[in-house]
DNA sequence: TTGTACGCGTTATCAT
DNA sequence: ATGATAACGCGTACAA
């Protein structure tokens, strides 16, 4: 089928050891034999077998990435960054789509482990006890991305959701708003749900703005439909609202859409700030003001941490990435 | 580090051959030894080494996927489908991000080849001569996804862009429109550019609608900004336009946005139909009528074809997937 | 039913 | 500077 190092050795009249040395840029051969071997390699179109290399080196130069979702800009931007960093380090990335399914996740973990990936990046999902136990038993390095683990000590990279939400709400307050509502995602979600709610509440409290149960409506997810339903519910329970913090851009766009159909002008009658800064944020009418997470950078950073961990062997510190308010046109000063 | 088949054999007091047979569900062992070995495997938490297996079986159960872009719902929906089909067949997928860069692509091809992936799916990008030669030389199976190759005979799966564009334009015509414009993507693009333009033109011609150079504006890409600029240009060169066919949803959304700022009401004054049916299509104001490509299914199909090819060894036929007009609210009947 | 031993394509150690 | 050869972990033909 494909040529082996043996074929090269034979044709170049050297031993496989010499070929190997040349391939790995070690020392122990003359310049003359080097060019001859290289010549033969070129002629044959020889490609070293990474599988055989992996078997002996115990390094596959492949990492695995677990995502709960694939068809979302949020998560593929992370992938974009991971792939970039991996490419630079000469590694490839295997993507696994868990769909938030425990069984599937475990199956993938098993698969990745059997394939002897060098490490794993676990993204945007809570790391369950069972996953952790498996990883620990399999002894395979892991980095958490856009999520964190309260119970286990695993390095992660994410933004501080509490602070980011605090910033968003504060931004609304600075703009003169006092009747501020929120459409939150799942409040049981300890990563993206609860912290954002609490950040929001803290900002209002610090500004001495009265806050009651009417201020926030809790949805199951972070999707467009959640946003359209959410706004309707919010309007019902908190009619005087003039500004809204949406826990995700999709929710914000949903709210935008609902407002349009309700004849509510954004931002004149209602200001809306989103969360994530997906590419759709700049495509809405009006373009969405939002707090951005540097998704791609986060992916790069996580992969970078993993590779450093692989080299040095010592656990890196977690990294909190900066968030930033991207001002567009969905928020208006209230006078 | 991790246990090997030897450890299992020793602890179970059998030979590695027996363990191997049990692992691979072959025959040649008693029920009694089977349960004993399985027991030991469980105790040890033994995981077979897929690398060693790959070396001997010449099958890695891994496929590679090349994408020109990662941060686009268009392409990640394809990935979604591929990953699903791969998961079902017990294979994993390595994703590579080429960024339309020839050097990078070649590098990735080389990498995938060295890793001995079982096959490759090449998506959404033209297969250059150099890529083809490499693949041919490396003798690695390949399927084209959402693209095709005029010069080389390689199985592909995609929709018929000409027909789909024809349908879109015809839909506008059926709705009573006569002044129909188009904002196209790159017309040099032989896959997604030219065929859509020609399909559009043919539909008008068949309906005996006069057609001149004013009807279509040619942009470089298929993005949101192309859409906003595109509409402005179109309006200038073809002021009487009442309906628009956009070569992508992003272009359509861009046009939607431009129309809004220009005070043009969609669909009352201008009807717009898009192309792709990305998830953003349902999130715009108004929700976008568009011709859908079954992206996820296409990915599944392509991967399915690849696995069948791997099993049977014989080249599958190319598949043309059906497109479909998704009626939402951006097109209005013209009376 | 079970075990021995060779080979898959490399790298690395020890000679020479 | 170069070459034999033993691993790496597994599958399998052959023998028992």
XYZ file of C-alpha atoms in Angstrom, chain A residues 1-3 45-55 58 60-62 70-73 76-77 79-80 83-84 86-88 90-99 104 107-116 134 137-139 224 250 253 256-257 260-261 266 279-280 282-287 296, chain B residues 1-3 45-55 58 60-62 70-73 76-77 79-80 83-84 86-88 90-99 104 107-116 134 137-139 224 250 253 256-257 260-261 266 279-280 282-287 296:
146
model
C 0.000 0.000 0.000
C 1.912 2.870 1.399
C 5.676 2.926 1.762
C 6.396 9.932 -1.597
C 6.993 8.296 1.748
C 4.838 9.473 4.636
C 5.742 8.467 8.169
C 3.010 6.512 9.907
C 1.712 8.564 12.799
C -0.028 5.545 14.248
C 3.174 3.621 14.659
C 4.804 6.719 16.060
C 2.005 7.150 18.535
C 2.328 3.596 19.700
C 2.749 7.562 23.678
C -0.804 10.985 19.432
C -0.759 14.724 18.860
C -4.501 14.601 18.922
C -22.668 21.971 17.406
C -25.098 24.164 15.583
C -24.501 27.280 17.584
C -22.156 30.074 16.859
C -18.280 26.809 17.155
C -16.433 30.014 17.865
C -13.955 25.356 18.337
C -12.515 27.843 15.919
C -8.523 24.337 16.161
C -6.301 27.303 15.547
C -4.010 22.993 17.866
C -2.887 23.628 14.324
C -0.062 25.799 15.565
C 0.859 20.473 15.225
C -2.032 18.638 16.774
C -5.430 17.700 15.449
C -8.726 17.898 17.194
C -11.466 15.315 17.350
C -14.867 16.818 18.006
C -17.560 15.015 19.930
C -21.139 16.114 20.190
C -22.660 15.135 23.504
C -26.088 16.746 23.236
C -23.230 9.641 25.039
C -19.194 6.747 25.478
C -17.167 9.521 23.858
C -14.880 9.781 26.834
C -14.258 6.065 26.525
C -13.620 6.370 22.809
C -11.194 9.238 23.215
C -9.410 7.377 25.914
C -9.030 4.281 23.757
C -7.704 6.440 20.981
C -5.167 7.725 23.429
C -13.680 8.406 34.482
C -9.180 6.870 36.414
C -8.022 7.150 32.818
C -5.482 9.679 33.890
C -34.742 32.646 20.476
C -30.541 34.692 21.152
C -33.005 38.813 19.475
C -36.379 42.217 19.829
C -38.669 40.290 17.563
C -41.468 44.535 17.087
C -44.666 42.584 16.822
C -36.362 49.483 20.493
C -22.262 37.397 14.926
C -26.028 37.698 14.786
C -24.535 42.866 14.618
C -27.135 41.708 12.149
C -30.311 42.504 14.023
C -32.492 45.551 13.693
C -31.351 47.547 15.511
C -27.864 46.075 15.935
C -12.424 32.370 19.889
C 0.491 3.683 33.104
C -2.494 2.107 31.565
C -3.123 -1.647 31.559
C -10.516 -0.952 34.065
C -8.637 -2.136 31.039
C -9.126 -0.165 27.831
C -7.917 -1.587 24.545
C -5.373 0.600 22.801
C -6.917 1.857 19.574
C -3.519 2.961 18.321
C -2.067 -0.518 18.475
C -5.226 -1.828 16.899
C -5.019 0.685 14.125
C -1.461 -0.258 13.401
C -4.994 -0.589 9.063
C -8.248 3.935 12.498
C -11.969 4.502 12.651
C -11.261 8.153 12.231
C -15.759 27.270 11.110
C -17.719 30.178 12.432
C -20.674 29.818 10.154
C -23.873 28.014 10.797
C -21.246 23.701 11.228
C -24.618 22.259 10.356
C -20.390 19.092 10.652
C -23.291 18.318 12.905
C -20.454 13.862 13.430
C -23.786 12.161 13.946
C -19.695 9.012 12.360
C -20.828 8.422 15.909
C -23.286 5.820 14.721
C -18.228 4.144 15.743
C -15.819 6.545 14.134
C -14.518 9.899 15.217
C -14.000 12.973 13.155
C -11.012 15.271 13.029
C -11.877 18.767 11.868
C -9.501 20.939 9.920
C -9.983 24.578 9.198
C -8.456 25.541 5.869
C -9.539 29.168 5.606
C -2.833 25.124 4.912
C -0.597 20.677 5.209
C -3.784 19.283 6.683
C -4.107 16.729 3.943
C -0.603 15.599 4.727
C -1.356 15.453 8.431
C -4.519 13.433 7.940
C -2.700 11.098 5.656
C 0.075 10.519 8.164
C -2.520 9.855 10.815
C -3.936 7.268 8.488
C -2.202 14.485 -3.353
C -1.224 9.603 -4.637
C -2.031 8.936 -1.000
C -4.812 6.679 -2.107
C -24.086 40.367 5.727
C -26.685 36.446 5.225
C -30.492 39.654 6.189
C -33.283 43.434 5.155
C -31.241 45.646 7.389
C -35.016 49.093 7.100
C -32.613 51.987 7.284
C -40.355 44.413 3.697
C -31.235 29.407 11.858
C -30.943 33.171 11.629
C -36.288 32.478 11.359
C -34.971 35.137 13.689
C -35.087 38.163 11.449
C -37.764 40.803 11.224
C -39.730 39.765 9.310
C -38.801 36.071 9.391
C -27.384 18.454 8.484
